[in-house]
PDB file of C-alpha atoms in Angstrom:
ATOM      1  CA  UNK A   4     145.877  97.631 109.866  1.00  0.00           C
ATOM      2  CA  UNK A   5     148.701  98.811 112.608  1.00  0.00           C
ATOM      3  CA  UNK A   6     149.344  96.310 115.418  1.00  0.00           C
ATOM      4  CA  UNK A   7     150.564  97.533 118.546  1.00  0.00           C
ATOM      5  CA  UNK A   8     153.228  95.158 119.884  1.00  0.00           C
ATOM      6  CA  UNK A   9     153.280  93.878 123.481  1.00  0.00           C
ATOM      7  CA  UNK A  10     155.959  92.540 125.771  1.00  0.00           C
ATOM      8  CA  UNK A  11     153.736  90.697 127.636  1.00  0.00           C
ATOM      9  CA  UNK A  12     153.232  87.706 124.474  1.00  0.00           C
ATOM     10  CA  UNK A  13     149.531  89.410 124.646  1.00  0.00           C
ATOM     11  CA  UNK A  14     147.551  89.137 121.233  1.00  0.00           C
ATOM     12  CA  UNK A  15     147.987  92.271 119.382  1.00  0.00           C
ATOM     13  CA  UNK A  16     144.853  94.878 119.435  1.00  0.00           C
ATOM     14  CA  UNK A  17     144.351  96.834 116.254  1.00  0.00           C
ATOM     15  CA  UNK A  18     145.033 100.488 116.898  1.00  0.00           C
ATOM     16  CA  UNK A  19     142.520 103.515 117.654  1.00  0.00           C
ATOM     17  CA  UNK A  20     143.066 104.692 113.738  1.00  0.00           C
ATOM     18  CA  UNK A  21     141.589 102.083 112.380  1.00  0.00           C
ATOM     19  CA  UNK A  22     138.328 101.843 114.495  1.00  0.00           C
ATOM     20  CA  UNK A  23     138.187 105.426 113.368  1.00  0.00           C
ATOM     21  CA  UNK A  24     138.258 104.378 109.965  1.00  0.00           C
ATOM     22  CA  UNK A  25     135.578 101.801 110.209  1.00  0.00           C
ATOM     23  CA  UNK A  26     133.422 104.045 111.940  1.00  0.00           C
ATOM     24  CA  UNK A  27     133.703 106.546 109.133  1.00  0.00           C
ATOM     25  CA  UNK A  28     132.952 104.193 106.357  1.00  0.00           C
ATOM     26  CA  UNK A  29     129.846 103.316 108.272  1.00  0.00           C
ATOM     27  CA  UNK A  30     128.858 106.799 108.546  1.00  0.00           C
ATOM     28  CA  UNK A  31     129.213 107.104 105.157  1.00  0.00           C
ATOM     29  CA  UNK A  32     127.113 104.286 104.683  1.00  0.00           C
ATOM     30  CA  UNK A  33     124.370 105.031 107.062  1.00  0.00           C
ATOM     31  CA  UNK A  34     124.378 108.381 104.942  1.00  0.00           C
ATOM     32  CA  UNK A  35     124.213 106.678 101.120  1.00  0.00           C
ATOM     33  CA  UNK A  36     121.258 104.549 102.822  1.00  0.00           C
ATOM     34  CA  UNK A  37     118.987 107.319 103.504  1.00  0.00           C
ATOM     35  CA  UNK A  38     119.700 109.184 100.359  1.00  0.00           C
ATOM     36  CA  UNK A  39     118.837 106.064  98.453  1.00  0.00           C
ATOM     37  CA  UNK A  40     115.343 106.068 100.343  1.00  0.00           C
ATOM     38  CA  UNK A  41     114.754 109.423 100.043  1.00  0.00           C
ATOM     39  CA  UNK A  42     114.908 108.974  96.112  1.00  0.00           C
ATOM     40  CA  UNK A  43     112.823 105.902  96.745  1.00  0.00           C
ATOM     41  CA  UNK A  44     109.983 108.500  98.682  1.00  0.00           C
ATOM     42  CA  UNK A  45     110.338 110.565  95.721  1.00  0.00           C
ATOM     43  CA  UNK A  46     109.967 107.977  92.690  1.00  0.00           C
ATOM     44  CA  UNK A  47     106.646 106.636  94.736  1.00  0.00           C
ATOM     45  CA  UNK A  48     105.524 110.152  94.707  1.00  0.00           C
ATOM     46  CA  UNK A  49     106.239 110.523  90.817  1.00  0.00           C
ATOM     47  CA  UNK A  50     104.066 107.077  90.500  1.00  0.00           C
ATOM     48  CA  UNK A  51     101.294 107.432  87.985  1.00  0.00           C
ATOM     49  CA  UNK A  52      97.652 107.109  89.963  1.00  0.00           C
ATOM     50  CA  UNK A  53      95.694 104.195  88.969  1.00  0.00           C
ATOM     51  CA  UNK A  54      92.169 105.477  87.489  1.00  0.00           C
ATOM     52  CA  UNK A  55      89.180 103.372  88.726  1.00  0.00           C
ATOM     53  CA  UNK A  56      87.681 101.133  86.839  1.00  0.00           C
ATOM     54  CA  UNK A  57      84.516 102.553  86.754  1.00  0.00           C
ATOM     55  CA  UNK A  58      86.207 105.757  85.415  1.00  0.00           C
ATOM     56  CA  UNK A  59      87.545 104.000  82.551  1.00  0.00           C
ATOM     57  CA  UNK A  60      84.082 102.433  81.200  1.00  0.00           C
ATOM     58  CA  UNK A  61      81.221 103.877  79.614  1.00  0.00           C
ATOM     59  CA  UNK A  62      77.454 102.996  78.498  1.00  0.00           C
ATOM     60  CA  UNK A  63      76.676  99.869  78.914  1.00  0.00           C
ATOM     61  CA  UNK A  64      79.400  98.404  80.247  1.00  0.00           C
ATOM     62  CA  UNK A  65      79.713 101.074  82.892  1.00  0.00           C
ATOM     63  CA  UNK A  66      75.610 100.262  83.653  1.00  0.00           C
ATOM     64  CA  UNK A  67      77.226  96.441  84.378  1.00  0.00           C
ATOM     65  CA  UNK A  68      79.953  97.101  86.488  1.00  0.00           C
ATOM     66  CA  UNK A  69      78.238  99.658  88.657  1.00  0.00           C
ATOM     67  CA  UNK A  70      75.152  97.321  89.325  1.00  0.00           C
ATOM     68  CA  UNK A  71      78.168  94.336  89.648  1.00  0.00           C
ATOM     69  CA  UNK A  72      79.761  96.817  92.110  1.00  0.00           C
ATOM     70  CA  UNK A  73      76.550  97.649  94.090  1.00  0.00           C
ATOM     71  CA  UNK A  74      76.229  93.683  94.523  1.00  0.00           C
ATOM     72  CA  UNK A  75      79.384  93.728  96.056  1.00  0.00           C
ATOM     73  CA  UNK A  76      79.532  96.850  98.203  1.00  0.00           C
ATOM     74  CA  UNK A  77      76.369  94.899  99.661  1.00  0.00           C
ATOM     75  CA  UNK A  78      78.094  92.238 101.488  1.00  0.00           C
ATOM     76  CA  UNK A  79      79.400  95.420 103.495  1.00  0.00           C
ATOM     77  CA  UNK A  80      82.158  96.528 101.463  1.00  0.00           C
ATOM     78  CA  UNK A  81      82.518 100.406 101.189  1.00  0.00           C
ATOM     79  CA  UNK A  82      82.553 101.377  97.418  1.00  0.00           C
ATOM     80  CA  UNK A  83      86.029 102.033  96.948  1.00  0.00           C
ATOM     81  CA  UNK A  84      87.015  98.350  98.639  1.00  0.00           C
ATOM     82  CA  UNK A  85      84.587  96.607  96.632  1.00  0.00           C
ATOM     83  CA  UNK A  86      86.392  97.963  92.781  1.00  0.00           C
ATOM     84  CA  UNK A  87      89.269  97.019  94.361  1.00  0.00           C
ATOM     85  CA  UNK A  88      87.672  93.637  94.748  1.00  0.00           C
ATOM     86  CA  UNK A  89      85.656  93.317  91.618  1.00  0.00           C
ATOM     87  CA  UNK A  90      88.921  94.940  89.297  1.00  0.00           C
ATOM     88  CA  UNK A  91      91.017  91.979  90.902  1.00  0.00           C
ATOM     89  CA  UNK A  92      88.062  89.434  90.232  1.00  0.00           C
ATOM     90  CA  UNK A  93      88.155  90.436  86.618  1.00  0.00           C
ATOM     91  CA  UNK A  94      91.489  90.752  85.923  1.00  0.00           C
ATOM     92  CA  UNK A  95      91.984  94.644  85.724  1.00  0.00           C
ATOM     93  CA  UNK A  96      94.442  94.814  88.318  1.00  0.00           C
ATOM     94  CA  UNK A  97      96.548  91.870  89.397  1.00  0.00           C
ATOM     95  CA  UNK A  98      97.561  89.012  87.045  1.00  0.00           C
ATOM     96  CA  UNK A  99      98.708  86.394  90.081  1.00  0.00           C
ATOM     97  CA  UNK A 100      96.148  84.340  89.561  1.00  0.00           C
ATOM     98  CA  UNK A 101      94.491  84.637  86.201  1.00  0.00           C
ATOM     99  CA  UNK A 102      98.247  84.773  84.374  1.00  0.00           C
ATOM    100  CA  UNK A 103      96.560  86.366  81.674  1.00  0.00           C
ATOM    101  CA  UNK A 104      93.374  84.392  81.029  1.00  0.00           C
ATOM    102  CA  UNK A 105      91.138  87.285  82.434  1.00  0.00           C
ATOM    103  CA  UNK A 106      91.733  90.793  81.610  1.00  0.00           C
ATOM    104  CA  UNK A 107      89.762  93.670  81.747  1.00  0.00           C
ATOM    105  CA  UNK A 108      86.257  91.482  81.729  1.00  0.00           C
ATOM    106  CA  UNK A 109      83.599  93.574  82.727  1.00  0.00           C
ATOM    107  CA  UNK A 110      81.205  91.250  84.697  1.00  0.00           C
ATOM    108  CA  UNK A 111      77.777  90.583  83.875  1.00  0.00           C
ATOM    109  CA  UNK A 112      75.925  91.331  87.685  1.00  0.00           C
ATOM    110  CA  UNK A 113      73.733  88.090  87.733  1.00  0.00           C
ATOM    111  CA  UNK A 114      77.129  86.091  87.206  1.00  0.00           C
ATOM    112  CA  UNK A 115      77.925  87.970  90.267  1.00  0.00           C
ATOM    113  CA  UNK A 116      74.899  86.900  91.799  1.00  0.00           C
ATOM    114  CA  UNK A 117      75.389  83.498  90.806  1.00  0.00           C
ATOM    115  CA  UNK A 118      78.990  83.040  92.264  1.00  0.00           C
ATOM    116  CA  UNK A 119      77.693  84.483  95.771  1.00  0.00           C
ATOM    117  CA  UNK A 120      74.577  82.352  95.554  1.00  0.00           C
ATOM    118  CA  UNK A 121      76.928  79.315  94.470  1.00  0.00           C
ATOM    119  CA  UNK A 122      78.958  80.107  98.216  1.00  0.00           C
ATOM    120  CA  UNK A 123      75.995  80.173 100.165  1.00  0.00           C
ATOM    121  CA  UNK A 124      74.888  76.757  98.865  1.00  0.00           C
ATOM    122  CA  UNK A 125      78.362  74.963  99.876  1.00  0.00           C
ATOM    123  CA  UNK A 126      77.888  77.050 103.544  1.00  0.00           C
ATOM    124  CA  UNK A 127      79.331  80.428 102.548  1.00  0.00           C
ATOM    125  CA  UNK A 128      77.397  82.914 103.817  1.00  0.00           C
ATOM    126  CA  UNK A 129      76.593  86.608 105.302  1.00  0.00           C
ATOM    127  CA  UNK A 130      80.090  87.587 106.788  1.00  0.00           C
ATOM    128  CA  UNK A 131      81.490  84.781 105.584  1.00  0.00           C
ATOM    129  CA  UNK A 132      80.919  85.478 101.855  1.00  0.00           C
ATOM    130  CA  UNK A 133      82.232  88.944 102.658  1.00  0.00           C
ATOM    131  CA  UNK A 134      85.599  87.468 103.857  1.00  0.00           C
ATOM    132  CA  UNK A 135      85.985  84.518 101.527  1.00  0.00           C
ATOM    133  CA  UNK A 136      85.313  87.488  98.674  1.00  0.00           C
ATOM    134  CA  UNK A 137      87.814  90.007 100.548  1.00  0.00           C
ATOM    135  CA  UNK A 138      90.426  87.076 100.963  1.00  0.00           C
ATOM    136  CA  UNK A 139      90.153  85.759  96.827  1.00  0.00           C
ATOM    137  CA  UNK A 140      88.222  88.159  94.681  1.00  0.00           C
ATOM    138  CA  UNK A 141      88.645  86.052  91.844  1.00  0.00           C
ATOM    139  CA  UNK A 142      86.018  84.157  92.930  1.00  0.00           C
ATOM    140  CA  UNK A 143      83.877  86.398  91.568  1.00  0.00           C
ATOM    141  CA  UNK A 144      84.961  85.370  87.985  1.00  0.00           C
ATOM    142  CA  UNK A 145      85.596  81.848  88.484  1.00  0.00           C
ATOM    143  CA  UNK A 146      83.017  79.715  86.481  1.00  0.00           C
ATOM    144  CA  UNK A 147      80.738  77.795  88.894  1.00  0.00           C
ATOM    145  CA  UNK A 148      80.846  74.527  86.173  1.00  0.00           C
ATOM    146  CA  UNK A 149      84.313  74.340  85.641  1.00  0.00           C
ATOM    147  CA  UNK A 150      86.202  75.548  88.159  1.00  0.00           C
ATOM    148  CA  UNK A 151      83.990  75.865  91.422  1.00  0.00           C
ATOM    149  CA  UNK A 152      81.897  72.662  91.480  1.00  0.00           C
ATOM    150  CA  UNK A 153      84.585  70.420  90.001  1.00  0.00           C
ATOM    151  CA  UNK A 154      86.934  71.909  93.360  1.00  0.00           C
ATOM    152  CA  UNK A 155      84.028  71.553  95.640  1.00  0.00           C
ATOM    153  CA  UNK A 156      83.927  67.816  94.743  1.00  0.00           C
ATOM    154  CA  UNK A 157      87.526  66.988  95.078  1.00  0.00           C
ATOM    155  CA  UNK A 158      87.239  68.348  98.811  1.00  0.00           C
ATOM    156  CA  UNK A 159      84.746  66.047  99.028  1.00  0.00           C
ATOM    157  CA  UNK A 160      86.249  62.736  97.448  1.00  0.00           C
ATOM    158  CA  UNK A 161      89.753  63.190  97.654  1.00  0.00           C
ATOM    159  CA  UNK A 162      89.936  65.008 101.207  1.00  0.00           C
ATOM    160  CA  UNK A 163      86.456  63.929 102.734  1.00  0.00           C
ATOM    161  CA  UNK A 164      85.222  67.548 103.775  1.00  0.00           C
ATOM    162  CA  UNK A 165      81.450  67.847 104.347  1.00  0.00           C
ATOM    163  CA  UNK A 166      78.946  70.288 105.068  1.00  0.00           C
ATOM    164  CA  UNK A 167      80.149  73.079 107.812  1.00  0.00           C
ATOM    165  CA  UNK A 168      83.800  71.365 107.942  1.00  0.00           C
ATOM    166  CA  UNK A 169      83.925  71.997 104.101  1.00  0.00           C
ATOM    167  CA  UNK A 170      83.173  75.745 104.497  1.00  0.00           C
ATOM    168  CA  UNK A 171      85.448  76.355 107.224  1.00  0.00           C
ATOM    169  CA  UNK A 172      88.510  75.015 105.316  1.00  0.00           C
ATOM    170  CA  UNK A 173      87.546  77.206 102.494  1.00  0.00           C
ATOM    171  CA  UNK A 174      87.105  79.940 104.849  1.00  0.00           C
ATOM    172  CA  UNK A 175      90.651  78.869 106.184  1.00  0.00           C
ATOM    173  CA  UNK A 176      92.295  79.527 102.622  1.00  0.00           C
ATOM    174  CA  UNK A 177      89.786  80.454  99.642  1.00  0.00           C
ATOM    175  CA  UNK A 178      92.234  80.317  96.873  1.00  0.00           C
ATOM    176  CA  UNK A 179      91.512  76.565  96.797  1.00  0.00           C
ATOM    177  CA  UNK A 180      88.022  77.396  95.035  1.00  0.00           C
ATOM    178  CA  UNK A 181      90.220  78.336  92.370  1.00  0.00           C
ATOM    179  CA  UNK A 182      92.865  75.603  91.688  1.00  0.00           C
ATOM    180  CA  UNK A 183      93.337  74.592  88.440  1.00  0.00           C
ATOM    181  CA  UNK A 184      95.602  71.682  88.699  1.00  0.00           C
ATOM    182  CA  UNK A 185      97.525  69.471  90.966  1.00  0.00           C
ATOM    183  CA  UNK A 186     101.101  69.230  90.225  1.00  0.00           C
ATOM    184  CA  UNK A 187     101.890  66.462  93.136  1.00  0.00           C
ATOM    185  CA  UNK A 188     105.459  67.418  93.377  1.00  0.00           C
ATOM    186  CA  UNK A 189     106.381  67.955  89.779  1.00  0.00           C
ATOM    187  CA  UNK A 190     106.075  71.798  89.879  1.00  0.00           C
ATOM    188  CA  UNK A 191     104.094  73.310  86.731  1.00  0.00           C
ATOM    189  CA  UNK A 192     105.108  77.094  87.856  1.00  0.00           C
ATOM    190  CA  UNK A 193     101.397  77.447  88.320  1.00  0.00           C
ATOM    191  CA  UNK A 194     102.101  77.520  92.649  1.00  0.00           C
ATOM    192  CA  UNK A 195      99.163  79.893  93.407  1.00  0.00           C
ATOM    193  CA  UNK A 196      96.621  78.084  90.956  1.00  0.00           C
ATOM    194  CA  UNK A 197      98.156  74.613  92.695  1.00  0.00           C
ATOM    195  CA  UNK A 198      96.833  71.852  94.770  1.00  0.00           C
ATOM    196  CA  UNK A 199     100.215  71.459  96.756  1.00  0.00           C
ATOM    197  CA  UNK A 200      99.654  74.516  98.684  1.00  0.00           C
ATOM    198  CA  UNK A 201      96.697  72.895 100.344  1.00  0.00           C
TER     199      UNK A 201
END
């Protein structure tokens, strides 16, 4: 960098070249940025489409995920948001929660029924259902006996949650229906399964 030198015992200023230069190289920076999103737009673009479920089953498991999907769509989901909801539920789409010990389960509908009827007995119900299914799909496939009822008790011993309180902490954050362990500080890498994050 050139310093300009001053009689005066003034601090030096850098010259007018090298302000130049800096604004070039962030120019040329600003300019590397948007090609590199602009490649970005295009590799989305080039992104295989994801085939619906639905699409990808056939006799009679395609008769029990549509009737599974009609039981859905019928706590006021439109039909495209509820396979969204019932793929993540049964582990056709994301793995953060089952980590591989659901995949691709085609559900049988009265389980369905049984999960929903299983929220409305613990004070789950109408639009509440709708959200507590919107906010942690896998509900759907969680088993009532060993995951569900086992969670719905700890609330109740270990936290002392009752009746309408109960269901509006659940409401609050409905992954705990699904928790699968407790690691009280000694992390098992199983964070959105986990107890702590109540």
């Amino acid at each position: 960098m050139e310093r300009q030198i001053c009689s005066t015992g003034a601090k030096p200023r850098p010259s007018l070249l090298s302000h130049t230069k800096k604004r070039v190289s962030l120019a040329s920076l600003r300019g590397s940025r948007i090609r590199s999103q602009g490649s970005e737009i295009n590799a989305a673009a080039d992104a295989p489409v994801v085939v619906p479920v639905s699409d990808r089953l056939s006799g009679e498991d395609l008769g029990k995920w549509e009737k599974s999907l009609e039981i859905v769509a019928d706590l006021g989901f439109e039909a495209e948001k509820a396979e969204k909801l019932l793929a993540r539920g049964f582990g056709w789409t994301s793995q953060a929660y089952w980590q591989g010990a659901k995949k691709d389960e085609v559900p049988e509908p009265a389980m369905i029924q049984e999960r929903l009827a299983y929220l409305e007995e613990v004070g789950i119900k109408g639009a509440d259902a709708a959200t507590a299914v919107q906010k942690f799909p896998e509900v759907l496939g969680c088993d009532i006996e060993e995951r569900l009822k086992p969670n719905m008790e700890l609330l109740e011993k270990q936290y002392f949650l009752k009746g309408p309180i109960k269901a509006k902490v659940i409401m609050r954050k409905p992954k705990i229906m699904g928790n699968v362990i407790d690691c009280r500080g000694d992390c098992k890498g199983e964070c959105s399964r986990c107890w702590a994050q109540f």
